mmCIF file of C-alpha atoms in Angstrom:
data_model
loop_
_atom_site.group_PDB
_atom_site.id
_atom_site.type_symbol
_atom_site.label_atom_id
_atom_site.label_comp_id
_atom_site.label_asym_id
_atom_site.label_seq_id
_atom_site.Cartn_x
_atom_site.Cartn_y
_atom_site.Cartn_z
ATOM 1 C CA MET A 727 -42.740 -142.585 190.265
ATOM 2 C CA GLU A 728 -43.738 -145.238 192.799
ATOM 3 C CA THR A 729 -43.699 -144.419 196.514
ATOM 4 C CA TRP A 730 -41.104 -147.038 197.469
ATOM 5 C CA VAL A 731 -38.686 -145.681 194.868
ATOM 6 C CA LEU A 732 -38.999 -142.126 196.211
ATOM 7 C CA LEU A 733 -38.494 -143.427 199.759
ATOM 8 C CA ALA A 734 -35.353 -145.345 198.770
ATOM 9 C CA LEU A 735 -33.917 -142.344 196.908
ATOM 10 C CA GLY A 736 -34.569 -140.058 199.886
ATOM 11 C CA ALA A 737 -33.069 -142.587 202.280
ATOM 12 C CA ALA A 738 -29.916 -142.885 200.163
ATOM 13 C CA PHE A 739 -29.527 -139.082 200.091
ATOM 14 C CA LEU A 740 -29.955 -138.737 203.869
ATOM 15 C CA GLN A 741 -27.608 -141.665 204.489
ATOM 16 C CA ASN A 742 -24.925 -139.970 202.413
ATOM 17 C CA LEU A 743 -25.418 -136.774 204.429
ATOM 18 C CA ARG A 744 -25.228 -138.760 207.677
ATOM 19 C CA PHE A 745 -21.911 -140.286 206.650
ATOM 20 C CA ALA A 746 -20.506 -136.792 206.036
ATOM 21 C CA LEU A 747 -21.660 -135.620 209.491
ATOM 22 C CA GLN A 748 -20.309 -138.788 211.132
ATOM 23 C CA LYS A 749 -16.930 -138.286 209.490
ATOM 24 C CA ARG A 750 -16.691 -134.816 211.012
ATOM 25 C CA LEU A 751 -17.799 -136.072 214.429
ATOM 26 C CA ALA A 752 -15.327 -138.962 214.298
ATOM 27 C CA GLY A 753 -12.519 -136.440 213.941
ATOM 28 C CA ALA A 754 -13.307 -135.157 217.431
ATOM 29 C CA LEU A 755 -14.457 -138.347 219.166
ATOM 30 C CA GLY A 756 -12.627 -141.111 217.317
ATOM 31 C CA SER A 757 -14.122 -143.800 215.099
ATOM 32 C CA ALA A 758 -15.966 -145.532 217.958
ATOM 33 C CA GLY A 759 -17.665 -142.337 219.097
ATOM 34 C CA GLY A 760 -18.484 -141.242 215.555
ATOM 35 C CA ALA A 761 -20.055 -144.607 214.743
ATOM 36 C CA GLY A 762 -21.850 -144.775 218.102
ATOM 37 C CA ALA A 763 -23.567 -141.427 217.559
ATOM 38 C CA ARG A 764 -25.618 -143.025 214.812
ATOM 39 C CA PHE A 765 -27.346 -145.318 217.310
ATOM 40 C CA VAL A 766 -27.199 -143.410 220.600
ATOM 41 C CA PHE A 767 -28.856 -140.253 219.308
ATOM 42 C CA ALA A 768 -31.130 -142.001 216.814
ATOM 43 C CA ALA A 769 -32.867 -144.220 219.397
ATOM 44 C CA PRO A 770 -34.671 -141.494 221.395
ATOM 45 C CA LEU A 771 -35.579 -139.663 218.181
ATOM 46 C CA ALA A 772 -37.117 -142.832 216.722
ATOM 47 C CA ALA A 773 -39.046 -143.456 219.956
ATOM 48 C CA LEU A 774 -40.313 -139.853 219.975
ATOM 49 C CA GLY A 775 -41.324 -140.155 216.324
ATOM 50 C CA LEU A 776 -43.335 -143.298 217.053
ATOM 51 C CA ALA A 777 -45.009 -141.660 220.064
ATOM 52 C CA ALA A 778 -45.863 -138.542 218.044
ATOM 53 C CA LEU A 779 -47.367 -140.585 215.210
ATOM 54 C CA CYS A 780 -49.482 -142.638 217.600
ATOM 55 C CA LEU A 781 -50.711 -139.532 219.455
ATOM 56 C CA ALA A 782 -51.554 -137.741 216.216
ATOM 57 C CA ARG A 783 -53.564 -140.709 214.978
ATOM 58 C CA GLY A 784 -54.996 -141.818 218.299
ATOM 59 C CA GLU A 785 -53.516 -145.278 217.754
ATOM 60 C CA THR A 786 -51.242 -147.609 219.677
ATOM 61 C CA PRO A 787 -48.148 -149.346 218.269
ATOM 62 C CA PRO A 788 -48.807 -152.814 216.843
ATOM 63 C CA ALA A 789 -48.351 -155.609 219.370
ATOM 64 C CA PRO A 790 -44.922 -157.235 218.822
ATOM 65 C CA SER A 791 -44.687 -160.956 218.167
ATOM 66 C CA TRP A 792 -41.748 -163.280 218.774
ATOM 67 C CA ALA A 793 -41.104 -163.288 215.027
ATOM 68 C CA PHE A 794 -40.964 -159.477 215.035
ATOM 69 C CA LEU A 795 -38.514 -159.422 217.938
ATOM 70 C CA GLY A 796 -36.380 -162.094 216.308
ATOM 71 C CA PHE A 797 -36.149 -160.153 213.052
ATOM 72 C CA CYS A 798 -35.286 -156.933 214.943
ATOM 73 C CA VAL A 799 -32.519 -158.582 216.980
ATOM 74 C CA GLY A 800 -31.102 -160.429 213.969
ATOM 75 C CA GLY A 801 -31.195 -157.373 211.738
ATOM 76 C CA GLY A 802 -29.761 -155.040 214.361
ATOM 77 C CA LEU A 803 -26.851 -157.362 215.168
ATOM 78 C CA ALA A 804 -26.130 -158.015 211.481
ATOM 79 C CA GLN A 805 -26.015 -154.286 210.768
ATOM 80 C CA MET A 806 -23.638 -153.637 213.673
ATOM 81 C CA ALA A 807 -21.377 -156.520 212.624
ATOM 82 C CA ALA A 808 -21.298 -155.248 209.044
ATOM 83 C CA THR A 809 -20.301 -151.793 210.272
ATOM 84 C CA ARG A 810 -17.473 -153.270 212.344
ATOM 85 C CA LEU A 811 -16.163 -155.145 209.303
ATOM 86 C CA ILE A 812 -16.133 -151.945 207.253
ATOM 87 C CA VAL A 813 -14.191 -150.172 209.999
ATOM 88 C CA GLY A 814 -11.690 -153.033 209.899
ATOM 89 C CA LEU A 815 -11.070 -152.358 206.214
ATOM 90 C CA PHE A 816 -9.496 -149.014 207.075
ATOM 91 C CA ALA A 817 -6.398 -150.895 208.218
ATOM 92 C CA HIS A 818 -5.710 -152.118 204.673
ATOM 93 C CA ARG A 819 -3.924 -150.166 202.000
ATOM 94 C CA SER A 820 -6.247 -151.229 199.194
ATOM 95 C CA PHE A 821 -9.259 -149.861 201.051
ATOM 96 C CA ALA A 822 -11.038 -148.693 197.895
ATOM 97 C CA ALA A 823 -10.789 -152.116 196.286
ATOM 98 C CA ALA A 824 -12.073 -153.867 199.400
ATOM 99 C CA MET A 825 -14.937 -151.394 199.748
ATOM 100 C CA ALA A 826 -15.951 -152.074 196.167
ATOM 101 C CA TYR A 827 -16.773 -155.646 197.130
ATOM 102 C CA THR A 828 -19.330 -154.426 199.687
ATOM 103 C CA LYS A 829 -21.349 -153.180 196.721
ATOM 104 C CA THR A 830 -22.422 -156.761 196.045
ATOM 105 C CA GLU A 831 -24.958 -156.025 198.806
ATOM 106 C CA ALA A 832 -27.884 -155.565 196.402
ATOM 107 C CA LEU A 833 -27.440 -158.992 194.823
ATOM 108 C CA GLN A 834 -26.931 -160.706 198.184
ATOM 109 C CA THR A 835 -29.991 -158.910 199.567
ATOM 110 C CA ALA A 836 -32.132 -160.198 196.718
ATOM 111 C CA LEU A 837 -30.850 -163.748 197.305
ATOM 112 C CA PHE A 838 -31.510 -163.570 201.068
ATOM 113 C CA GLY A 839 -34.969 -162.157 200.418
ATOM 114 C CA ALA A 840 -35.803 -165.043 198.094
ATOM 115 C CA LEU A 841 -34.481 -167.653 200.537
ATOM 116 C CA LEU A 842 -35.810 -166.261 203.829
ATOM 117 C CA LEU A 843 -38.974 -164.371 202.919
ATOM 118 C CA GLY A 844 -39.963 -165.978 199.630
ATOM 119 C CA ASP A 845 -39.579 -162.710 197.680
ATOM 120 C CA ARG A 846 -39.851 -163.351 193.973
ATOM 121 C CA LEU A 847 -38.303 -161.142 191.303
ATOM 122 C CA PRO A 848 -38.756 -161.417 187.525
ATOM 123 C CA LEU A 849 -35.707 -162.363 185.482
ATOM 124 C CA ALA A 850 -35.447 -158.811 184.119
ATOM 125 C CA ALA A 851 -35.143 -157.477 187.685
ATOM 126 C CA TRP A 852 -32.213 -159.827 188.409
ATOM 127 C CA GLY A 853 -30.558 -158.533 185.247
ATOM 128 C CA ALA A 854 -31.092 -154.931 186.371
ATOM 129 C CA ILE A 855 -29.546 -155.704 189.774
ATOM 130 C CA GLY A 856 -26.502 -157.256 188.089
ATOM 131 C CA LEU A 857 -26.171 -154.236 185.790
ATOM 132 C CA GLY A 858 -26.403 -151.899 188.764
ATOM 133 C CA ILE A 859 -23.646 -153.732 190.634
ATOM 134 C CA PHE A 860 -21.421 -153.436 187.558
ATOM 135 C CA GLY A 861 -22.059 -149.689 187.428
ATOM 136 C CA VAL A 862 -21.351 -149.262 191.136
ATOM 137 C CA LEU A 863 -18.066 -151.155 190.761
ATOM 138 C CA MET A 864 -17.110 -148.819 187.918
ATOM 139 C CA ILE A 865 -17.536 -145.845 190.254
ATOM 140 C CA SER A 866 -16.134 -147.245 193.502
ATOM 141 C CA SER A 867 -13.238 -149.461 192.436
ATOM 142 C CA PRO A 868 -9.685 -148.013 192.583
ATOM 143 C CA PRO A 869 -8.022 -146.507 189.475
ATOM 144 C CA GLU A 870 -5.984 -149.673 188.861
ATOM 145 C CA GLY A 871 -9.169 -151.740 188.893
ATOM 146 C CA LEU A 872 -9.956 -154.959 190.724
ATOM 147 C CA ARG A 873 -7.060 -157.346 190.154
ATOM 148 C CA PRO A 874 -8.078 -160.932 189.259
ATOM 149 C CA GLY A 875 -5.507 -162.262 191.729
ATOM 150 C CA ALA A 876 -7.204 -160.384 194.572
ATOM 151 C CA LEU A 877 -10.729 -161.640 193.904
ATOM 152 C CA LEU A 878 -10.687 -163.945 196.935
ATOM 153 C CA ASP A 879 -8.054 -162.411 199.193
ATOM 154 C CA ARG A 880 -8.793 -161.445 202.793
ATOM 155 C CA ARG A 881 -9.846 -157.883 201.963
ATOM 156 C CA ALA A 882 -12.256 -159.087 199.298
ATOM 157 C CA LEU A 883 -13.804 -161.640 201.649
ATOM 158 C CA ILE A 884 -14.261 -158.981 204.349
ATOM 159 C CA GLY A 885 -15.961 -156.690 201.835
ATOM 160 C CA ILE A 886 -18.239 -159.443 200.567
ATOM 161 C CA ALA A 887 -19.091 -160.502 204.132
ATOM 162 C CA SER A 888 -19.908 -156.915 205.067
ATOM 163 C CA GLY A 889 -22.179 -156.530 202.050
ATOM 164 C CA GLY A 890 -23.854 -159.830 202.914
ATOM 165 C CA LEU A 891 -24.503 -158.765 206.492
ATOM 166 C CA PHE A 892 -25.971 -155.449 205.347
ATOM 167 C CA GLY A 893 -28.170 -157.404 202.945
ATOM 168 C CA LEU A 894 -29.218 -159.780 205.723
ATOM 169 C CA SER A 895 -30.129 -156.833 207.954
ATOM 170 C CA ALA A 896 -32.275 -155.304 205.192
ATOM 171 C CA VAL A 897 -34.145 -158.589 204.734
ATOM 172 C CA ALA A 898 -34.590 -158.918 208.513
ATOM 173 C CA TYR A 899 -35.986 -155.380 208.738
ATOM 174 C CA ARG A 900 -38.473 -156.168 205.961
ATOM 175 C CA GLY A 901 -39.379 -159.324 207.860
ATOM 176 C CA ALA A 902 -39.939 -157.284 211.027
ATOM 177 C CA THR A 903 -42.373 -154.912 209.306
ATOM 178 C CA LEU A 904 -44.237 -157.831 207.730
ATOM 179 C CA ALA A 905 -44.421 -159.658 211.089
ATOM 180 C CA LEU A 906 -46.481 -156.870 212.670
ATOM 181 C CA PRO A 907 -50.177 -157.749 212.541
ATOM 182 C CA GLU A 908 -51.601 -154.291 211.868
ATOM 183 C CA GLY A 909 -50.876 -150.696 210.871
ATOM 184 C CA ASP A 910 -49.876 -149.029 207.613
ATOM 185 C CA ALA A 911 -46.319 -148.900 206.279
ATOM 186 C CA ALA A 912 -45.359 -145.780 208.272
ATOM 187 C CA LEU A 913 -46.600 -147.141 211.625
ATOM 188 C CA ARG A 914 -45.027 -150.567 211.134
ATOM 189 C CA ALA A 915 -41.762 -149.011 209.935
ATOM 190 C CA LEU A 916 -41.504 -146.632 212.902
ATOM 191 C CA THR A 917 -42.320 -149.421 215.343
ATOM 192 C CA ALA A 918 -39.563 -151.626 213.915
ATOM 193 C CA LEU A 919 -37.128 -148.711 213.719
ATOM 194 C CA ALA A 920 -37.698 -147.748 217.360
ATOM 195 C CA ALA A 921 -37.174 -151.331 218.533
ATOM 196 C CA VAL A 922 -33.997 -151.829 216.498
ATOM 197 C CA THR A 923 -32.363 -148.513 217.405
ATOM 198 C CA LEU A 924 -33.106 -148.973 221.130
ATOM 199 C CA LEU A 925 -31.349 -152.346 220.993
ATOM 200 C CA GLN A 926 -28.399 -150.919 219.068
ATOM 201 C CA ALA A 927 -28.094 -147.881 221.338
ATOM 202 C CA GLY A 928 -27.956 -150.089 224.421
ATOM 203 C CA LEU A 929 -25.289 -152.340 222.934
ATOM 204 C CA THR A 930 -23.296 -149.320 221.728
ATOM 205 C CA ALA A 931 -23.355 -147.714 225.194
ATOM 206 C CA VAL A 932 -22.010 -150.923 226.733
ATOM 207 C CA GLN A 933 -19.289 -151.205 224.078
ATOM 208 C CA LEU A 934 -18.165 -147.606 224.574
ATOM 209 C CA GLU A 935 -17.932 -148.007 228.349
ATOM 210 C CA VAL A 936 -16.143 -151.339 228.166
ATOM 211 C CA GLY A 937 -13.789 -150.223 225.382
ATOM 212 C CA ARG A 938 -12.501 -147.054 227.002
ATOM 213 C CA ARG A 939 -14.067 -145.480 230.048
ATOM 214 C CA GLY A 940 -15.317 -141.972 229.379
ATOM 215 C CA ASP A 941 -16.109 -142.452 225.669
ATOM 216 C CA MET A 942 -19.843 -142.471 226.343
ATOM 217 C CA ALA A 943 -19.623 -139.286 228.401
ATOM 218 C CA ARG A 944 -17.643 -137.552 225.647
ATOM 219 C CA LEU A 945 -20.229 -138.604 223.100
ATOM 220 C CA LEU A 946 -23.103 -137.220 225.169
ATOM 221 C CA ARG A 947 -21.256 -133.909 225.640
ATOM 222 C CA ALA A 948 -21.081 -133.596 221.856
ATOM 223 C CA TRP A 949 -24.867 -133.659 221.684
ATOM 224 C CA ARG A 950 -25.281 -130.862 219.118
ATOM 225 C CA PRO A 951 -23.479 -132.585 216.221
ATOM 226 C CA GLY A 952 -24.702 -135.898 217.625
ATOM 227 C CA VAL A 953 -28.338 -134.850 217.271
ATOM 228 C CA ALA A 954 -27.658 -133.852 213.637
ATOM 229 C CA VAL A 955 -26.251 -137.332 213.017
ATOM 230 C CA GLY A 956 -29.240 -138.841 214.800
ATOM 231 C CA LEU A 957 -31.781 -136.837 212.798
ATOM 232 C CA THR A 958 -30.284 -137.703 209.423
ATOM 233 C CA GLY A 959 -29.829 -141.301 210.569
ATOM 234 C CA VAL A 960 -33.457 -141.636 211.678
ATOM 235 C CA GLY A 961 -34.659 -139.995 208.470
ATOM 236 C CA ALA A 962 -32.607 -142.375 206.341
ATOM 237 C CA SER A 963 -33.599 -145.435 208.367
ATOM 238 C CA LEU A 964 -37.279 -144.480 208.303
ATOM 239 C CA GLY A 965 -37.089 -144.169 204.534
ATOM 240 C CA TRP A 966 -35.466 -147.606 204.269
ATOM 241 C CA PHE A 967 -37.958 -149.223 206.648
ATOM 242 C CA CYS A 968 -40.986 -147.726 204.889
ATOM 243 C CA ALA A 969 -39.654 -148.766 201.487
ATOM 244 C CA LEU A 970 -38.960 -152.280 202.817
ATOM 245 C CA ALA A 971 -42.519 -152.479 204.112
ATOM 246 C CA LEU A 972 -43.749 -151.805 200.570
ATOM 247 C CA ARG A 973 -41.266 -153.667 198.369
ATOM 248 C CA ASP A 974 -38.850 -156.610 198.372
ATOM 249 C CA ALA A 975 -35.471 -155.901 199.962
ATOM 250 C CA GLY A 976 -33.413 -156.611 196.833
ATOM 251 C CA SER A 977 -35.208 -153.961 194.771
ATOM 252 C CA VAL A 978 -35.025 -151.389 197.587
ATOM 253 C CA ARG A 979 -31.295 -151.883 198.147
ATOM 254 C CA MET A 980 -30.630 -151.736 194.404
ATOM 255 C CA VAL A 981 -32.307 -148.341 194.136
ATOM 256 C CA GLY A 982 -30.347 -147.349 197.245
ATOM 257 C CA GLN A 983 -27.106 -147.870 195.337
ATOM 258 C CA VAL A 984 -27.774 -144.410 193.896
ATOM 259 C CA GLU A 985 -25.902 -143.319 197.038
ATOM 260 C CA VAL A 986 -22.631 -143.683 195.114
ATOM 261 C CA VAL A 987 -23.951 -141.128 192.635
ATOM 262 C CA PHE A 988 -24.739 -138.722 195.494
ATOM 263 C CA THR A 989 -21.245 -139.277 196.883
ATOM 264 C CA LEU A 990 -19.680 -138.522 193.515
ATOM 265 C CA ALA A 991 -21.818 -135.381 193.174
ATOM 266 C CA ALA A 992 -20.729 -134.210 196.626
ATOM 267 C CA SER A 993 -17.062 -134.661 195.714
ATOM 268 C CA ILE A 994 -17.603 -132.447 192.660
ATOM 269 C CA LEU A 995 -19.724 -129.730 194.291
ATOM 270 C CA MET A 996 -18.056 -129.569 197.715
ATOM 271 C CA PHE A 997 -14.436 -130.467 196.996
ATOM 272 C CA GLY A 998 -13.984 -129.457 193.370
ATOM 273 C CA GLU A 999 -12.900 -132.935 192.312
ATOM 274 C CA ARG A 1000 -13.306 -133.901 188.652
ATOM 275 C CA PRO A 1001 -14.634 -137.380 187.862
ATOM 276 C CA GLY A 1002 -13.010 -139.496 185.191
ATOM 277 C CA ARG A 1003 -14.696 -141.093 182.213
ATOM 278 C CA ARG A 1004 -15.135 -144.361 184.093
ATOM 279 C CA GLU A 1005 -16.989 -142.661 186.964
ATOM 280 C CA ILE A 1006 -19.274 -140.802 184.551
ATOM 281 C CA ALA A 1007 -19.988 -144.025 182.675
ATOM 282 C CA GLY A 1008 -20.694 -145.753 186.003
ATOM 283 C CA VAL A 1009 -23.257 -143.109 186.950
ATOM 284 C CA LEU A 1010 -25.039 -143.626 183.636
ATOM 285 C CA VAL A 1011 -25.033 -147.415 184.102
ATOM 286 C CA VAL A 1012 -26.418 -147.171 187.678
ATOM 287 C CA SER A 1013 -29.115 -144.751 186.529
ATOM 288 C CA LEU A 1014 -30.061 -147.062 183.653
ATOM 289 C CA ALA A 1015 -30.172 -150.060 186.018
ATOM 290 C CA ILE A 1016 -32.507 -148.260 188.440
ATOM 291 C CA VAL A 1017 -34.892 -147.304 185.625
ATOM 292 C CA ALA A 1018 -34.785 -150.886 184.306
ATOM 293 C CA LEU A 1019 -35.482 -152.295 187.769
ATOM 294 C CA VAL A 1020 -38.461 -150.027 188.339
ATOM 295 C CA LEU A 1021 -39.930 -150.963 184.954
ATOM 296 C CA ALA A 1022 -39.292 -154.677 185.558
ATOM 297 C CA THR A 1023 -41.035 -154.708 188.946
ATOM 298 C CA ARG A 1024 -44.101 -152.594 188.118
#
């Protein structure tokens, strides 16, 4: 199996684990603190990882260019905005239906990659991405399905916008790694990751202090679970960044949709829930789509 596929699969697994840890932390600190832990504790870990890699190799980080900084800022802001939109979906009753629309991320990522970076995918790969989105919708949509009358309601538009912003951030992060003049995939990925997380941590700290005084202090006091969130977050992000340095963003994010399979497996193993026929069929469709995509892009 190709390296970028393994990296994307590992990143999806760690991201699923990070979400579980964040959910537990949010119960004690609120949604703002739980979401902020992802950035606040990840930034120093990413910086330490970059320093350790450079010391071990006797190298220095690649010199940043204006294009690199632009991609980092654009990607970091897009990711934060997408996260805020997802949080806003919690206020709606049909949360599951709205969340299903965020799963159009893989297709939007491929489109952004073609438009902004000139990524080119064979026709078979586009078909695999479409098949994967169908499988993900089978797993994540509510039992009553996605009503035709709600295809363009406010919740659907929020979900689609969130997926688009996540796709835009993935393309920007690939652009950041490609904009660095030197270094292998790991060095370029860690350099971009450190820059992005430092920006996001700074913005998060300001938001927490402005939103409600004392939230940042409470988050720092919860450093033990926060570090666990940071470690899994850095691991997942590093996997994404390395994969994006090796492959087009649309293919990487499509393989990353295997996260819904991990989520379904966790619900079975940890909570004793039994999936229905539609969920099982969706898992098979997503798995088939990933295999088809890998074969189409070899």
